[in-house]
Coordinates of C-alpha atoms in Angstrom, one line a residue:
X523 CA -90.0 123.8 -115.6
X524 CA -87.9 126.4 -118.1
X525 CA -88.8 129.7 -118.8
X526 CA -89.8 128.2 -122.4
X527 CA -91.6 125.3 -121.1
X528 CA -93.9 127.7 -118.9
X529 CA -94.9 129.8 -121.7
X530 CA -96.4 127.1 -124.4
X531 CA -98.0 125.6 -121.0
X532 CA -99.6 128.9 -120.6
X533 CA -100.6 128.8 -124.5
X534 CA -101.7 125.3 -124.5
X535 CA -104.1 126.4 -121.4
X536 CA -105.5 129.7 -122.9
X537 CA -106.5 127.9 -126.1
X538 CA -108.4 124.9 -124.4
X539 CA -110.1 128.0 -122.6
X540 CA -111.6 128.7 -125.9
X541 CA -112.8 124.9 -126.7
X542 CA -115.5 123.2 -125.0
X543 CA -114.1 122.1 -121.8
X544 CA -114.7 119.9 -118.9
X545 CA -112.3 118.9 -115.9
X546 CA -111.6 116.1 -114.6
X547 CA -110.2 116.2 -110.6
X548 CA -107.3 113.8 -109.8
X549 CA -107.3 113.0 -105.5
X550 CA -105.0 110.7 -103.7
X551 CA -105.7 111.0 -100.2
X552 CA -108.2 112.4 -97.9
X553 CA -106.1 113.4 -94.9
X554 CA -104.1 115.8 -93.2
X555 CA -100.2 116.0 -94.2
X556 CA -98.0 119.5 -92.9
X557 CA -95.3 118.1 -95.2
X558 CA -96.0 116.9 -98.6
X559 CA -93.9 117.1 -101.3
X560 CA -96.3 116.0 -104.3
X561 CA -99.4 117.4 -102.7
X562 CA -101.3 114.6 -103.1
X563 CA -103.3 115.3 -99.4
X564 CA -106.3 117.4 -99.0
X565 CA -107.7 117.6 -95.5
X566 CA -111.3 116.0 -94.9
X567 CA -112.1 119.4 -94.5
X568 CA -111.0 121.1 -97.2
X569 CA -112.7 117.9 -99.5
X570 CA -115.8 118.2 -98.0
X571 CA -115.9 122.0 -99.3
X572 CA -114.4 121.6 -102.7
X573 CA -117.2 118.8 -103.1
X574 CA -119.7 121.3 -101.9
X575 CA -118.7 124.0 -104.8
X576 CA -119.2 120.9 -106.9
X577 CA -122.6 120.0 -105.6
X578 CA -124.2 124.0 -105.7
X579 CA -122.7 124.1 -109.2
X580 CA -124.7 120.6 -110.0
X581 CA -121.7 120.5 -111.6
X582 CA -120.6 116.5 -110.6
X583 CA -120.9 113.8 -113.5
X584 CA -119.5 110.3 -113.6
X585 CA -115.9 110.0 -115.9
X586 CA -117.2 108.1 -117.9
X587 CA -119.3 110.9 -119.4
X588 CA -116.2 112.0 -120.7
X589 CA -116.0 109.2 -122.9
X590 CA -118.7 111.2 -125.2
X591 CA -119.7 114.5 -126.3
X592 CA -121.9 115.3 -123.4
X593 CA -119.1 116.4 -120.3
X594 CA -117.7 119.1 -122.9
X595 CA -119.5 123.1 -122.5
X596 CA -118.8 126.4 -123.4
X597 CA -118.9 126.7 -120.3
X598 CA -116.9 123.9 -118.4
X599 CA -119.7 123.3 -116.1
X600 CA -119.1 119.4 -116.1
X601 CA -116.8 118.3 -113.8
X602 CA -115.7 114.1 -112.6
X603 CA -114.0 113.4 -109.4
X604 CA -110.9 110.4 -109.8
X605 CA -108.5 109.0 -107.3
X606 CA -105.7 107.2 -107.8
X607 CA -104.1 104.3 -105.9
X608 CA -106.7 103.0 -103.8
X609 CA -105.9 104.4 -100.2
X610 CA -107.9 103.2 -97.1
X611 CA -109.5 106.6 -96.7
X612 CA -111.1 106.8 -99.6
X613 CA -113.4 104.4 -98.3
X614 CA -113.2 106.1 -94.5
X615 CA -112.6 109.2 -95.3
X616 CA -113.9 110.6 -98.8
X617 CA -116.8 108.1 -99.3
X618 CA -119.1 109.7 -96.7
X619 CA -118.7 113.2 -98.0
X620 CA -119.3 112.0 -101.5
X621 CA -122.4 110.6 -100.2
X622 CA -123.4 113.2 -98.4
X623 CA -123.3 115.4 -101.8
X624 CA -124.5 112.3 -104.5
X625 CA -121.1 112.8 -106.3
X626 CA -119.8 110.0 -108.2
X627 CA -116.1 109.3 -107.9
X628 CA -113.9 106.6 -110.0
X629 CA -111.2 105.3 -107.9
X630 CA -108.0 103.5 -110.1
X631 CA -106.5 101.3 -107.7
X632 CA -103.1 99.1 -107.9
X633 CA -103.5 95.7 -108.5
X634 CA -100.7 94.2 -105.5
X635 CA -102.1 97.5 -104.2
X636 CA -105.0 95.9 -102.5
X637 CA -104.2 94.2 -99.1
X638 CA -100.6 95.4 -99.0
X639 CA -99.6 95.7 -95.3
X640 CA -96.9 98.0 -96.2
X641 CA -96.5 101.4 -97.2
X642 CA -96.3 102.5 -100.9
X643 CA -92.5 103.6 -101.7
X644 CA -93.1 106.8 -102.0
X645 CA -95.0 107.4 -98.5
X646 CA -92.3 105.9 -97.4
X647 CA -89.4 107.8 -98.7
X648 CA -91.7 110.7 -97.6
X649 CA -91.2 109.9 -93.7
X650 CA -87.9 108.1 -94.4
X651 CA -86.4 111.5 -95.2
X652 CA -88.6 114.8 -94.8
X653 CA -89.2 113.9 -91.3
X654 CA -86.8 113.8 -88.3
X655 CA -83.2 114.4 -88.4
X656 CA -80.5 112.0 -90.3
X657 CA -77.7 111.2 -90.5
X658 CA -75.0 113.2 -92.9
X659 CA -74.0 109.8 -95.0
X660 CA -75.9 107.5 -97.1
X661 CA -74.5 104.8 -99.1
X662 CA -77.4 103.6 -101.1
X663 CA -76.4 100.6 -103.2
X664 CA -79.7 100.1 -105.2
X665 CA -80.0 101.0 -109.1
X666 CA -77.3 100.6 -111.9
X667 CA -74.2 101.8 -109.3
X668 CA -74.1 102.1 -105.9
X669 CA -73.9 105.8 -104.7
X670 CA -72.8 107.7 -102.1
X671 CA -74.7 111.0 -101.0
X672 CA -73.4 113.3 -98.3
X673 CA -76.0 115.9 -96.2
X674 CA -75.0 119.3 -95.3
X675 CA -77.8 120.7 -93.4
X676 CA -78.5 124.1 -92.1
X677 CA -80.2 126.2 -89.9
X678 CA -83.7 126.9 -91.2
X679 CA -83.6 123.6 -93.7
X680 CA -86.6 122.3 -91.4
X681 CA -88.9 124.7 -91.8
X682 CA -88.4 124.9 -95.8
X683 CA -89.8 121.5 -95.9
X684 CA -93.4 122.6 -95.0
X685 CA -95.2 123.5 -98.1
X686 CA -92.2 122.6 -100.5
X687 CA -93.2 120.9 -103.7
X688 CA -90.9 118.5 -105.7
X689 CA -92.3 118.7 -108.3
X690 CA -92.8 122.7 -109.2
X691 CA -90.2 124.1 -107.0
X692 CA -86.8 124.0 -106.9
X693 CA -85.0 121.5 -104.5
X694 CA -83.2 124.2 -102.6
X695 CA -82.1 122.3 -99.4
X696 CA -79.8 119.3 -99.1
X697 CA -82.4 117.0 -97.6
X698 CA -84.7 118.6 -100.6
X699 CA -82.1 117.2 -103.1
X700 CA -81.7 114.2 -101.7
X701 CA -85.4 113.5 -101.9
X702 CA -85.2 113.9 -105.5
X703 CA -82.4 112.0 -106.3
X704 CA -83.8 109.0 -104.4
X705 CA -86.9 109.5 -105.7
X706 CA -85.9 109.6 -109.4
X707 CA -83.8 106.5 -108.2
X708 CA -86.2 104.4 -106.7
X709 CA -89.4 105.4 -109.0
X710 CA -87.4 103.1 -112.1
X711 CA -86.4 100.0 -110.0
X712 CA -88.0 97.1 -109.7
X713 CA -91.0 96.9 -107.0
X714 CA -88.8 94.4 -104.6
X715 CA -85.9 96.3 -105.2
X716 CA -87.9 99.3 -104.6
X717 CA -89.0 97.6 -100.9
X718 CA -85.8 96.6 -100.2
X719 CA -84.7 100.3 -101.3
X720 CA -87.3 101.4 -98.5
X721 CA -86.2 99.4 -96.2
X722 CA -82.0 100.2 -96.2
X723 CA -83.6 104.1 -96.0
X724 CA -86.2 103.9 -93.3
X725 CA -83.1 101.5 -91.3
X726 CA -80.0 104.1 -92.2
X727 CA -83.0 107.2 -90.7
X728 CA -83.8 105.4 -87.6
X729 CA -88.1 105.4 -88.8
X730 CA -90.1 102.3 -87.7
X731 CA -90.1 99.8 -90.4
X732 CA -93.4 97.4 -89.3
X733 CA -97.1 98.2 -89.8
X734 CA -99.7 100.1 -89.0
X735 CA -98.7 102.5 -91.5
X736 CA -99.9 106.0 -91.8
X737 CA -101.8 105.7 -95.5
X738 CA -102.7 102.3 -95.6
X739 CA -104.1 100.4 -99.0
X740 CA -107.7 99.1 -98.6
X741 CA -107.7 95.3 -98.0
X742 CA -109.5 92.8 -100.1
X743 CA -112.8 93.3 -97.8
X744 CA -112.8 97.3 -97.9
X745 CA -112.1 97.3 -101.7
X746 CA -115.2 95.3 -102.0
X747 CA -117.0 97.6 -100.0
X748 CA -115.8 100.3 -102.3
X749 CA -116.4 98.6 -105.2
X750 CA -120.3 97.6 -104.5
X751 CA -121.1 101.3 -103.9
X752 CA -123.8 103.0 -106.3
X753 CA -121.6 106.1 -106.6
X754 CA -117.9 104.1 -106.5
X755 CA -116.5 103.0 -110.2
X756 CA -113.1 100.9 -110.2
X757 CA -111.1 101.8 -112.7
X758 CA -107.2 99.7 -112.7
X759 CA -103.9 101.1 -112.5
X760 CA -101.4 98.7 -113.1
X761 CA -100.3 96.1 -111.6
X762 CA -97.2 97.5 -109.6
X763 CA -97.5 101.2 -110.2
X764 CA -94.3 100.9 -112.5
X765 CA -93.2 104.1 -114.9
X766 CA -94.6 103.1 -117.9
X767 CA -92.2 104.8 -119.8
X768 CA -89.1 103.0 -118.3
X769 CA -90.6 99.8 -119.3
X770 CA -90.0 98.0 -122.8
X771 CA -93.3 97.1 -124.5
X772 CA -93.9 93.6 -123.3
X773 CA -94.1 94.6 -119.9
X774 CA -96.0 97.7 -120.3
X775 CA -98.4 95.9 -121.6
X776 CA -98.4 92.7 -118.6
X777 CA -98.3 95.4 -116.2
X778 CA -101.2 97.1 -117.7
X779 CA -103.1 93.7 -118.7
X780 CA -102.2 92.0 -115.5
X781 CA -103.5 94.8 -113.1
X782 CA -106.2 95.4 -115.1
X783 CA -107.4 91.0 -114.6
X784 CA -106.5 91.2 -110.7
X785 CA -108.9 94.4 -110.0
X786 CA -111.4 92.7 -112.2
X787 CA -111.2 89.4 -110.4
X788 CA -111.3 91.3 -107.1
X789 CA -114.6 93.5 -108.3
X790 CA -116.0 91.0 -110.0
X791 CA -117.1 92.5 -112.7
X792 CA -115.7 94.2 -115.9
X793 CA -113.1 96.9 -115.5
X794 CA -112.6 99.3 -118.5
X795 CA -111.4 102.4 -116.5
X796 CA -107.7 103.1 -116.0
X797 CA -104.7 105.8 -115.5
X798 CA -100.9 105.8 -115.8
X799 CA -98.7 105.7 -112.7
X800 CA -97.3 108.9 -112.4
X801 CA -99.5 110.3 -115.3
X802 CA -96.2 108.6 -117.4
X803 CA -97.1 107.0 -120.8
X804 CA -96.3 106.7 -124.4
X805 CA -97.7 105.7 -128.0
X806 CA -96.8 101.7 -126.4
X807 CA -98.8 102.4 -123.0
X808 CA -101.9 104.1 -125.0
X809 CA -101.6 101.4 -127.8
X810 CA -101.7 98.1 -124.7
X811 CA -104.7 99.8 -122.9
X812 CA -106.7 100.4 -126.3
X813 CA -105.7 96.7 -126.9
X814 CA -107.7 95.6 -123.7
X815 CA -110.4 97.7 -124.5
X816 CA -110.1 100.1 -122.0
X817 CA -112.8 102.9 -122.8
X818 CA -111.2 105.8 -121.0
X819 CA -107.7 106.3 -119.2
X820 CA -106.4 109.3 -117.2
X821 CA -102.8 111.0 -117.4
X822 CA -102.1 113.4 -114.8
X823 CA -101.4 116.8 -117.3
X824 CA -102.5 119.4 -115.4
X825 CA -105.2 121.3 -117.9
X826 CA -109.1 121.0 -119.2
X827 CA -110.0 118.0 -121.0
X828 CA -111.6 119.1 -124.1
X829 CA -113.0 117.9 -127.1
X830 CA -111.1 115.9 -129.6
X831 CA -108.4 114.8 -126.5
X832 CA -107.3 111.1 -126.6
X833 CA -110.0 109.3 -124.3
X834 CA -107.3 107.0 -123.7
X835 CA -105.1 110.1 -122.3
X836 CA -106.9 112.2 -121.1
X837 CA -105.5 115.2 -118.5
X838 CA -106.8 115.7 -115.2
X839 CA -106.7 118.6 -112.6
X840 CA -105.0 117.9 -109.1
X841 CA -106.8 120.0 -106.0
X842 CA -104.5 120.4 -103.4
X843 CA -105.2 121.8 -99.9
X844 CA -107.5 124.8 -100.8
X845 CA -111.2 126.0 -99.3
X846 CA -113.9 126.3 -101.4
X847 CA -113.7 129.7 -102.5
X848 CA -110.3 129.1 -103.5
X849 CA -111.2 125.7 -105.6
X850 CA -113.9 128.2 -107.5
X851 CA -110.9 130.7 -108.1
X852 CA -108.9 128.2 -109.5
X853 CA -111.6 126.1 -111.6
X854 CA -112.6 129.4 -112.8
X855 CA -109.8 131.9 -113.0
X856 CA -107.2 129.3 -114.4
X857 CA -109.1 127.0 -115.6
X858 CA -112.0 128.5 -117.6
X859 CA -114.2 125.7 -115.5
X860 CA -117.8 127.0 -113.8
X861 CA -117.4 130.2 -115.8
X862 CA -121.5 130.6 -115.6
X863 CA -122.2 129.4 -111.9
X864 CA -122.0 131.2 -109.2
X865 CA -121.1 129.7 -105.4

């Protein structure tokens, strides 16, 4: 992010500060993850206390609140929990804290998501190339050219992974680099193309290619499970988990119609919940999901929802690996949220 970009960020968030304000949390995984680069685990542990500010605050409501007048407060004391994806321990893992505390959660989960017996692409890429050593050439012959990439690592490169986050700080490292470029690669290719992508990577960096994988998807019986729970909402997310943005219109709109019909069909019932892969969307994405009647989709930009925001855009906050004096600090101190609770 520029110099420039950082500042109107910092506007945009100190004027929502002054609105009537509510957040909305975006989770991925509940596990525990030394190296990872989009921060998208947070330890059972460090859940089960964030959830606990949450609970002392009485500060949990369902997202669909948000949908209305009634999450927004001078006070941002109204606060929904989401997760994206649809990850195995959501169900093992985050479901019995959430019970433990009666906090409602809406989980968006990828249509070809559930039962898939491989890792998502981006886990993958993950292991393929922040863990272990490599080798110093690559020839990866996926996307519009085939290209070439060369390592040059050094002493000390291991230990910058730990922490290191690709998408606020700068890829400093050659491995770091590469992750990017692969990333940014992969994220617009088709999702067989992507596999196969996955597969010449995790081959070329010697990692085990066959199941069980470390974040598996639920399968067709735990989504159920999920999706029968008094505090558990399904919301969809696509069918593929494509960029939106990289899409033309017609198959934004099969992606997002499509994924939304397969998580219906699996939940039987009516699902009018959704967010963007990658928080990515435009006046087509919003346009297809209003056409479906979708009451309320998620993006992923990092501030307060307040009143007047797009319901079908709305931004969400992502926790990362903090206690729960350190989630106040941030709901509060940076995000105007909880401003007249006390922990």
């Amino acid at each position: 992010m520029s110099r420039r970009d950082a500042l109107v960020a910092a506007l945009r968030l100190r004027a929502r500060r002054c609105r009537r304000r509510g957040g909305i949390l975006m989770y991925h995984c509940i596990t525990e993850d030394t190296v990872d680069p989009w921060a998208i685990c947070v330890s059972p542990h460090a859940f089960d206390e964030q959830m606990t500010v949450l609970a002392h605050a009485r500060a949990a409501v369902d997202l669909g609140d948000f949908a209305g007048d009634d999450a927004y407060t001078r006070t941002g004391a109204r606060i929904a929990v989401t997760f994206d994806d649809g990850y195995l321990d959501n169900l093992t893992t985050a479901l019995p804290i959430l019970e433990r505390h009666e906090i409602p959660a809406t989980i968006f989960v990828i249509g070809n998501g559930v039962g898939r017996t491989r890792e998502f692409w981006w886990d993958a890429l993950q292991r393929a190339l922040l863990t272990g050593p490599l080798p110093e050439a690559l020839d990866f012959p996926f996307g519009s050219a085939p290209t070439g990439y060369t390592l040059d690592e050094r002493p000390g490169d291991d230990e910058a992974l730990a922490g290191w986050r690709a998408d606020f700080d700068v890829a400093v490292t050659s491995r770091q680099k590469l992750f990017r470029a692969l990333w940014d690669a992969i994220v617009v290719l088709e999702p067989t193309e992507q596999d196969d992508a996955i597969d010449h990577l995790l081959a070329w960096a010697g990692r085990p290619t066959s199941p069980p994988t470390p974040r598996p998807a639920v399968d067709a019986e735990q989504f159920a499970e999920l999706a029968a729970h008094p505090l558990i909402t399904i919301g969809s997310h696509t069918l593929d988990h494509p960029s939106l943005t990289d899409l033309p219109p017609t198959r934004q709109h099969a992606q997002i119609l499509e994924g939304r019909r397969t998580i219906e069909e699996l939940a039987g019932h009516p699902v009018t919940r959704f967010s963007y892969p990658y928080g990515r969307h435009d006046d087509t994405a919003r346009a297809a999901v209003r056409d479906i009647d979708i009451d309320i989709a998620c993006s992923s930009v990092p501030v307060p929802a307040i009143t007047g925001d797009d319901r079908h855009a709305l931004p969400r906050l992502q926790p990362t690996e903090m206690d729960g004096d350190r989630f106040t600090r941030r709901l509060r101190e940076d995000y105007g949220l909880l401003t007249s609770t006390t922990r």
